[in-house]
Amino acid sequence: MFIRRALAGFFGFVTAVLLMSLTAAPAAAAGKQTKPTIVLVHGAFADSSSWDGVVPLLQAQGYNVISAANPLRGVSSDADYVAALLKSIPGPVVLVGHSYGGSVISNAAEGNPNVKALVYVAAFAPEVGESAAALSAKFPGSTLGPTLAKPVPLAGGGNDLYIDQAKFQDQFAADVPAEKAKLMAVAQRPITEAALNEPSPASAWKNIPSWFVYGSADKNIPPQAQAFMAQRAGSKETVVVDGASHVVMISHPDQVAKVIQNAAATATE
């Protein structure tokens, strides 16, 4: 009888422990913090490789990172393309845009509750109805126009724009080593003239917290224009990298990655 009682007590104890563990498991799962996926959107005259210095820094911190291929055809169509990618990602997202990519993320994030933060890297943050070209011209300082190569007419109408390769480094990447800047100039992807002049249909930064980082020596988007957009958007953090060019994420990937991580820290489910 003593053995039967001991066994009954033992099995009762085991059952209680199992029930407690099963009850605690959902609570632990519910309290688990999920790191957001970070989606990087490049801008004009660039491609996804422009994020190559930033990606490993984010991955080292445990983030899943996607460098989206921005078509550079038009704000609405490019935003639709990125928005479709965002819908395929479960959980919270931090959406990052460089240059014209800022116009794209301002529209791609609209109406998507998974996008918890927007990060503008030397980027446009347009109000509804504003174009990248208009924002760039709002303040003095942009020297992009005279550095553009002869427009390339498109079969369906309109033009593709490139930066003259001989002028690329000084205009776009002055603080990048010369050999790398030459490769960037050759591999640059064109943007349509229409895309730079297309009014923005949305401004997601009005409803989604935003962060800004840009260089004080940016020749594409005047620093004064970027300061204006950051203030207007109620930026949570604005970092100005002294002497950095328009491709601040290439010349100073650590500082850009830090801003993205600061935004990501607030973007859990």
mmCIF file of C-alpha atoms in Angstrom:
data_model
loop_
_atom_site.group_PDB
_atom_site.id
_atom_site.type_symbol
_atom_site.label_atom_id
_atom_site.label_comp_id
_atom_site.label_asym_id
_atom_site.label_seq_id
_atom_site.Cartn_x
_atom_site.Cartn_y
_atom_site.Cartn_z
ATOM 1 C CA MET A 1 0.000 0.000 0.000
ATOM 2 C CA PHE A 2 2.853 2.333 0.798
ATOM 3 C CA ILE A 3 4.319 1.732 -2.679
ATOM 4 C CA ARG A 4 0.958 2.396 -4.354
ATOM 5 C CA ARG A 5 0.608 5.691 -2.435
ATOM 6 C CA ALA A 6 4.176 6.717 -3.315
ATOM 7 C CA LEU A 7 3.614 5.974 -6.991
ATOM 8 C CA ALA A 8 0.302 7.833 -6.964
ATOM 9 C CA GLY A 9 2.006 10.842 -5.395
ATOM 10 C CA PHE A 10 4.838 10.709 -7.905
ATOM 11 C CA PHE A 11 2.536 10.557 -10.928
ATOM 12 C CA GLY A 12 0.402 13.313 -9.464
ATOM 13 C CA PHE A 13 3.495 15.507 -9.136
ATOM 14 C CA VAL A 14 4.554 14.779 -12.743
ATOM 15 C CA THR A 15 1.058 15.589 -14.024
ATOM 16 C CA ALA A 16 1.030 18.884 -12.140
ATOM 17 C CA VAL A 17 4.432 19.867 -13.553
ATOM 18 C CA LEU A 18 3.299 19.049 -17.097
ATOM 19 C CA LEU A 19 0.119 21.077 -16.701
ATOM 20 C CA MET A 20 2.099 24.030 -15.358
ATOM 21 C CA SER A 21 4.554 23.876 -18.267
ATOM 22 C CA LEU A 22 1.751 23.690 -20.819
ATOM 23 C CA THR A 23 0.000 26.641 -19.215
ATOM 24 C CA ALA A 24 3.182 28.718 -19.046
ATOM 25 C CA ALA A 25 4.245 28.036 -22.652
ATOM 26 C CA PRO A 26 1.608 30.220 -24.355
ATOM 27 C CA ALA A 27 2.287 33.026 -21.912
ATOM 28 C CA ALA A 28 6.005 32.862 -22.633
ATOM 29 C CA ALA A 29 5.356 32.839 -26.369
ATOM 30 C CA ALA A 30 2.991 35.781 -26.070
ATOM 31 C CA GLY A 31 5.615 37.780 -24.225
ATOM 32 C CA LYS A 32 8.393 36.989 -26.720
ATOM 33 C CA GLN A 33 9.735 40.017 -28.594
ATOM 34 C CA THR A 34 9.948 39.459 -32.367
ATOM 35 C CA LYS A 35 12.639 41.360 -34.228
ATOM 36 C CA PRO A 36 11.276 43.145 -37.282
ATOM 37 C CA THR A 37 12.305 42.389 -40.826
ATOM 38 C CA ILE A 38 14.264 45.277 -42.311
ATOM 39 C CA VAL A 39 13.476 46.098 -45.941
ATOM 40 C CA LEU A 40 15.948 48.356 -47.760
ATOM 41 C CA VAL A 41 14.857 50.278 -50.868
ATOM 42 C CA HIS A 42 17.549 51.885 -53.025
ATOM 43 C CA GLY A 43 17.172 55.098 -54.963
ATOM 44 C CA ALA A 44 17.941 56.459 -58.420
ATOM 45 C CA PHE A 45 21.323 55.906 -60.115
ATOM 46 C CA ALA A 46 21.956 52.982 -57.738
ATOM 47 C CA ASP A 47 20.934 49.385 -57.086
ATOM 48 C CA SER A 48 20.505 47.019 -54.140
ATOM 49 C CA SER A 49 24.274 46.652 -53.753
ATOM 50 C CA SER A 50 24.360 50.176 -52.339
ATOM 51 C CA TRP A 51 23.257 48.581 -49.045
ATOM 52 C CA ASP A 52 26.077 46.010 -48.988
ATOM 53 C CA GLY A 53 27.927 47.767 -46.169
ATOM 54 C CA VAL A 54 24.809 48.076 -44.008
ATOM 55 C CA VAL A 55 23.360 44.569 -44.464
ATOM 56 C CA PRO A 56 26.024 42.556 -42.570
ATOM 57 C CA LEU A 57 25.910 45.017 -39.669
ATOM 58 C CA LEU A 58 22.161 44.447 -39.313
ATOM 59 C CA GLN A 59 22.424 40.688 -39.799
ATOM 60 C CA ALA A 60 25.059 40.543 -37.064
ATOM 61 C CA GLN A 61 22.404 41.897 -34.705
ATOM 62 C CA GLY A 62 19.987 39.124 -35.646
ATOM 63 C CA TYR A 63 17.788 40.989 -38.129
ATOM 64 C CA ASN A 64 16.314 39.444 -41.249
ATOM 65 C CA VAL A 65 17.159 41.862 -44.078
ATOM 66 C CA ILE A 66 15.798 42.203 -47.606
ATOM 67 C CA SER A 67 17.282 44.574 -50.202
ATOM 68 C CA ALA A 68 14.389 45.246 -52.553
ATOM 69 C CA ALA A 69 14.936 45.866 -56.265
ATOM 70 C CA ASN A 70 13.360 49.256 -56.935
ATOM 71 C CA PRO A 71 12.167 49.443 -60.580
ATOM 72 C CA LEU A 72 12.720 53.260 -60.773
ATOM 73 C CA ARG A 73 9.858 53.643 -63.260
ATOM 74 C CA GLY A 74 7.366 55.783 -61.323
ATOM 75 C CA VAL A 75 6.360 56.547 -57.748
ATOM 76 C CA SER A 76 2.999 54.776 -57.851
ATOM 77 C CA SER A 77 4.132 51.704 -59.772
ATOM 78 C CA ASP A 78 7.357 51.371 -57.762
ATOM 79 C CA ALA A 79 5.414 51.714 -54.523
ATOM 80 C CA ASP A 80 2.971 49.020 -55.647
ATOM 81 C CA TYR A 81 5.920 46.723 -56.372
ATOM 82 C CA VAL A 82 7.425 47.241 -52.900
ATOM 83 C CA ALA A 83 4.005 47.060 -51.231
ATOM 84 C CA ALA A 84 3.483 43.587 -52.728
ATOM 85 C CA LEU A 85 6.801 42.493 -51.225
ATOM 86 C CA LEU A 86 5.811 43.899 -47.829
ATOM 87 C CA LYS A 87 2.558 41.946 -47.846
ATOM 88 C CA SER A 88 4.524 38.708 -48.161
ATOM 89 C CA ILE A 89 6.478 39.370 -44.946
ATOM 90 C CA PRO A 90 4.964 38.153 -41.656
ATOM 91 C CA GLY A 91 5.406 40.270 -38.559
ATOM 92 C CA PRO A 92 6.703 43.797 -38.048
ATOM 93 C CA VAL A 93 8.719 45.600 -40.718
ATOM 94 C CA VAL A 94 11.120 48.536 -40.706
ATOM 95 C CA LEU A 95 11.077 50.135 -44.149
ATOM 96 C CA VAL A 96 14.186 52.052 -45.229
ATOM 97 C CA GLY A 97 14.537 54.231 -48.316
ATOM 98 C CA HIS A 98 17.480 56.021 -49.910
ATOM 99 C CA SER A 99 17.052 59.110 -52.080
ATOM 100 C CA TYR A 100 14.098 58.589 -54.474
ATOM 101 C CA GLY A 101 13.459 55.401 -52.497
ATOM 102 C CA GLY A 102 12.098 57.685 -49.782
ATOM 103 C CA SER A 103 9.243 58.669 -52.082
ATOM 104 C CA VAL A 104 8.611 54.984 -52.735
ATOM 105 C CA ILE A 105 8.488 53.927 -49.071
ATOM 106 C CA SER A 106 6.243 56.892 -48.233
ATOM 107 C CA ASN A 107 3.649 55.287 -50.489
ATOM 108 C CA ALA A 108 4.412 51.567 -50.172
ATOM 109 C CA ALA A 109 3.835 51.663 -46.404
ATOM 110 C CA GLU A 110 0.473 53.389 -46.638
ATOM 111 C CA GLY A 111 -2.251 51.235 -45.095
ATOM 112 C CA ASN A 112 0.094 48.422 -44.042
ATOM 113 C CA PRO A 113 -0.140 47.944 -40.245
ATOM 114 C CA ASN A 114 2.982 45.736 -40.231
ATOM 115 C CA VAL A 115 5.233 48.663 -41.126
ATOM 116 C CA LYS A 116 6.218 50.014 -37.729
ATOM 117 C CA ALA A 117 8.964 52.484 -38.672
ATOM 118 C CA LEU A 118 10.254 54.412 -41.684
ATOM 119 C CA VAL A 119 13.920 55.335 -42.067
ATOM 120 C CA TYR A 120 14.909 57.996 -44.591
ATOM 121 C CA VAL A 121 18.565 57.758 -45.667
ATOM 122 C CA ALA A 122 19.457 60.910 -47.620
ATOM 123 C CA ALA A 123 15.911 60.533 -48.897
ATOM 124 C CA PHE A 124 12.781 62.339 -49.959
ATOM 125 C CA ALA A 125 9.810 62.340 -47.590
ATOM 126 C CA PRO A 126 7.155 63.993 -49.761
ATOM 127 C CA GLU A 127 3.841 65.438 -48.748
ATOM 128 C CA VAL A 128 0.875 64.381 -50.859
ATOM 129 C CA GLY A 129 1.204 66.169 -54.196
ATOM 130 C CA GLU A 130 4.943 66.854 -53.912
ATOM 131 C CA SER A 131 7.494 65.385 -56.311
ATOM 132 C CA ALA A 132 11.144 64.568 -55.736
ATOM 133 C CA ALA A 133 12.177 67.216 -58.251
ATOM 134 C CA ALA A 134 10.093 69.898 -56.539
ATOM 135 C CA LEU A 135 11.461 69.047 -53.093
ATOM 136 C CA SER A 136 15.029 69.060 -54.365
ATOM 137 C CA ALA A 137 14.492 72.527 -55.842
ATOM 138 C CA LYS A 138 12.722 73.876 -52.738
ATOM 139 C CA PHE A 139 16.075 74.897 -51.248
ATOM 140 C CA PRO A 140 19.332 75.855 -52.995
ATOM 141 C CA GLY A 141 22.247 73.438 -53.202
ATOM 142 C CA SER A 142 21.400 70.594 -55.588
ATOM 143 C CA THR A 143 23.837 70.366 -58.513
ATOM 144 C CA LEU A 144 22.370 67.191 -60.039
ATOM 145 C CA GLY A 145 20.857 68.769 -63.166
ATOM 146 C CA PRO A 146 24.086 69.824 -64.909
ATOM 147 C CA THR A 147 25.713 66.428 -64.209
ATOM 148 C CA LEU A 148 23.070 64.373 -66.013
ATOM 149 C CA ALA A 149 24.030 62.651 -69.245
ATOM 150 C CA LYS A 150 22.001 63.070 -72.429
ATOM 151 C CA PRO A 151 18.511 61.606 -71.783
ATOM 152 C CA VAL A 152 17.775 58.196 -73.282
ATOM 153 C CA PRO A 153 14.406 58.163 -75.100
ATOM 154 C CA LEU A 154 12.177 55.217 -74.192
ATOM 155 C CA ALA A 155 10.166 53.243 -76.734
ATOM 156 C CA GLY A 156 6.929 53.903 -74.862
ATOM 157 C CA GLY A 157 7.616 57.604 -74.441
ATOM 158 C CA GLY A 158 9.527 59.625 -71.881
ATOM 159 C CA ASN A 159 13.211 59.478 -70.994
ATOM 160 C CA ASP A 160 15.618 57.531 -68.819
ATOM 161 C CA LEU A 161 18.136 59.591 -66.867
ATOM 162 C CA TYR A 162 21.733 58.728 -65.943
ATOM 163 C CA ILE A 163 24.493 60.716 -64.287
ATOM 164 C CA ASP A 164 27.417 61.366 -66.620
ATOM 165 C CA GLN A 165 30.018 58.782 -65.618
ATOM 166 C CA ALA A 166 32.809 61.377 -65.628
ATOM 167 C CA LYS A 167 30.854 63.485 -63.126
ATOM 168 C CA PHE A 168 29.423 60.653 -61.038
ATOM 169 C CA GLN A 169 31.879 60.563 -58.145
ATOM 170 C CA ASP A 170 31.960 64.284 -57.465
ATOM 171 C CA GLN A 171 28.197 64.595 -57.682
ATOM 172 C CA PHE A 172 26.980 61.374 -56.101
ATOM 173 C CA ALA A 173 29.753 59.718 -54.113
ATOM 174 C CA ALA A 174 32.487 62.229 -53.308
ATOM 175 C CA ASP A 175 33.537 60.441 -50.102
ATOM 176 C CA VAL A 176 33.699 56.974 -51.678
ATOM 177 C CA PRO A 177 37.050 55.582 -52.913
ATOM 178 C CA ALA A 178 37.630 56.431 -56.590
ATOM 179 C CA GLU A 179 37.777 52.822 -57.822
ATOM 180 C CA LYS A 180 34.483 51.954 -56.146
ATOM 181 C CA ALA A 181 32.844 55.145 -57.420
ATOM 182 C CA LYS A 182 33.898 54.233 -60.984
ATOM 183 C CA LEU A 183 32.203 50.852 -60.660
ATOM 184 C CA MET A 184 29.092 52.510 -59.246
ATOM 185 C CA ALA A 185 29.024 54.919 -62.193
ATOM 186 C CA VAL A 186 29.163 52.066 -64.694
ATOM 187 C CA ALA A 187 26.533 49.983 -62.874
ATOM 188 C CA GLN A 188 24.140 52.850 -62.106
ATOM 189 C CA ARG A 189 20.497 52.151 -62.870
ATOM 190 C CA PRO A 190 18.536 54.867 -64.626
ATOM 191 C CA ILE A 191 15.366 56.487 -63.392
ATOM 192 C CA THR A 192 12.635 57.846 -65.616
ATOM 193 C CA GLU A 193 12.305 61.590 -65.811
ATOM 194 C CA ALA A 194 8.600 61.131 -65.101
ATOM 195 C CA ALA A 195 9.331 59.351 -61.786
ATOM 196 C CA LEU A 196 11.260 62.335 -60.436
ATOM 197 C CA ASN A 197 8.386 64.639 -61.380
ATOM 198 C CA GLU A 198 5.461 62.437 -60.298
ATOM 199 C CA PRO A 199 3.434 63.891 -57.386
ATOM 200 C CA SER A 200 3.325 61.605 -54.378
ATOM 201 C CA PRO A 201 -0.110 60.015 -53.812
ATOM 202 C CA ALA A 202 0.508 59.393 -50.095
ATOM 203 C CA SER A 203 2.694 60.361 -47.146
ATOM 204 C CA ALA A 204 2.903 57.401 -44.759
ATOM 205 C CA TRP A 205 5.252 59.321 -42.438
ATOM 206 C CA LYS A 206 2.183 61.147 -41.129
ATOM 207 C CA ASN A 207 1.016 57.940 -39.431
ATOM 208 C CA ILE A 208 4.225 55.908 -39.029
ATOM 209 C CA PRO A 209 7.177 57.030 -36.858
ATOM 210 C CA SER A 210 10.189 58.123 -38.908
ATOM 211 C CA TRP A 211 13.969 58.431 -38.545
ATOM 212 C CA PHE A 212 16.327 60.454 -40.764
ATOM 213 C CA VAL A 213 20.042 60.266 -41.540
ATOM 214 C CA TYR A 214 21.892 62.223 -44.237
ATOM 215 C CA GLY A 215 25.225 63.833 -45.059
ATOM 216 C CA SER A 216 26.111 67.484 -44.670
ATOM 217 C CA ALA A 217 27.811 67.444 -48.109
ATOM 218 C CA ASP A 218 24.940 65.921 -50.096
ATOM 219 C CA LYS A 219 24.888 67.420 -53.612
ATOM 220 C CA ASN A 220 21.744 65.655 -54.824
ATOM 221 C CA ILE A 221 19.239 66.614 -52.123
ATOM 222 C CA PRO A 222 20.200 69.833 -50.312
ATOM 223 C CA PRO A 223 20.805 69.194 -46.587
ATOM 224 C CA GLN A 224 18.472 72.107 -45.862
ATOM 225 C CA ALA A 225 15.685 70.293 -47.714
ATOM 226 C CA GLN A 226 16.356 67.133 -45.731
ATOM 227 C CA ALA A 227 16.294 69.032 -42.444
ATOM 228 C CA PHE A 228 12.960 70.548 -43.505
ATOM 229 C CA MET A 229 11.457 67.147 -44.317
ATOM 230 C CA ALA A 230 12.720 65.596 -41.081
ATOM 231 C CA GLN A 231 11.240 68.376 -38.981
ATOM 232 C CA ARG A 232 7.959 68.271 -40.865
ATOM 233 C CA ALA A 233 7.696 64.513 -40.359
ATOM 234 C CA GLY A 234 8.343 64.813 -36.621
ATOM 235 C CA SER A 235 11.481 62.684 -36.917
ATOM 236 C CA LYS A 236 12.199 60.565 -33.830
ATOM 237 C CA GLU A 237 15.918 60.922 -34.498
ATOM 238 C CA THR A 238 17.799 62.967 -37.090
ATOM 239 C CA VAL A 239 21.496 62.245 -37.653
ATOM 240 C CA VAL A 240 23.600 64.509 -39.875
ATOM 241 C CA VAL A 241 26.900 62.886 -40.848
ATOM 242 C CA ASP A 242 29.523 65.597 -41.236
ATOM 243 C CA GLY A 243 31.057 65.665 -44.718
ATOM 244 C CA ALA A 244 29.093 62.696 -46.016
ATOM 245 C CA SER A 245 27.905 62.558 -49.621
ATOM 246 C CA HIS A 246 24.557 61.480 -51.000
ATOM 247 C CA VAL A 247 25.511 57.809 -50.551
ATOM 248 C CA VAL A 248 26.003 58.050 -46.798
ATOM 249 C CA MET A 249 25.069 54.380 -46.402
ATOM 250 C CA ILE A 250 28.127 53.425 -48.474
ATOM 251 C CA SER A 251 30.639 55.823 -46.921
ATOM 252 C CA HIS A 252 29.311 55.546 -43.344
ATOM 253 C CA PRO A 253 27.440 52.219 -43.088
ATOM 254 C CA ASP A 254 27.959 51.980 -39.333
ATOM 255 C CA GLN A 255 26.152 55.243 -38.616
ATOM 256 C CA VAL A 256 23.310 54.399 -40.978
ATOM 257 C CA ALA A 257 22.965 50.908 -39.501
ATOM 258 C CA LYS A 258 22.809 52.418 -36.020
ATOM 259 C CA VAL A 259 19.877 54.664 -36.956
ATOM 260 C CA ILE A 260 18.073 51.699 -38.514
ATOM 261 C CA GLN A 261 18.669 49.640 -35.373
ATOM 262 C CA ASN A 262 17.323 52.474 -33.214
ATOM 263 C CA ALA A 263 14.152 52.487 -35.305
ATOM 264 C CA ALA A 264 13.959 48.686 -35.204
ATOM 265 C CA ALA A 265 14.192 48.689 -31.411
ATOM 266 C CA THR A 266 10.756 50.328 -31.306
ATOM 267 C CA ALA A 267 9.210 48.108 -33.958
ATOM 268 C CA THR A 268 8.301 44.891 -32.159
ATOM 269 C CA GLU A 269 4.833 43.350 -32.320
#
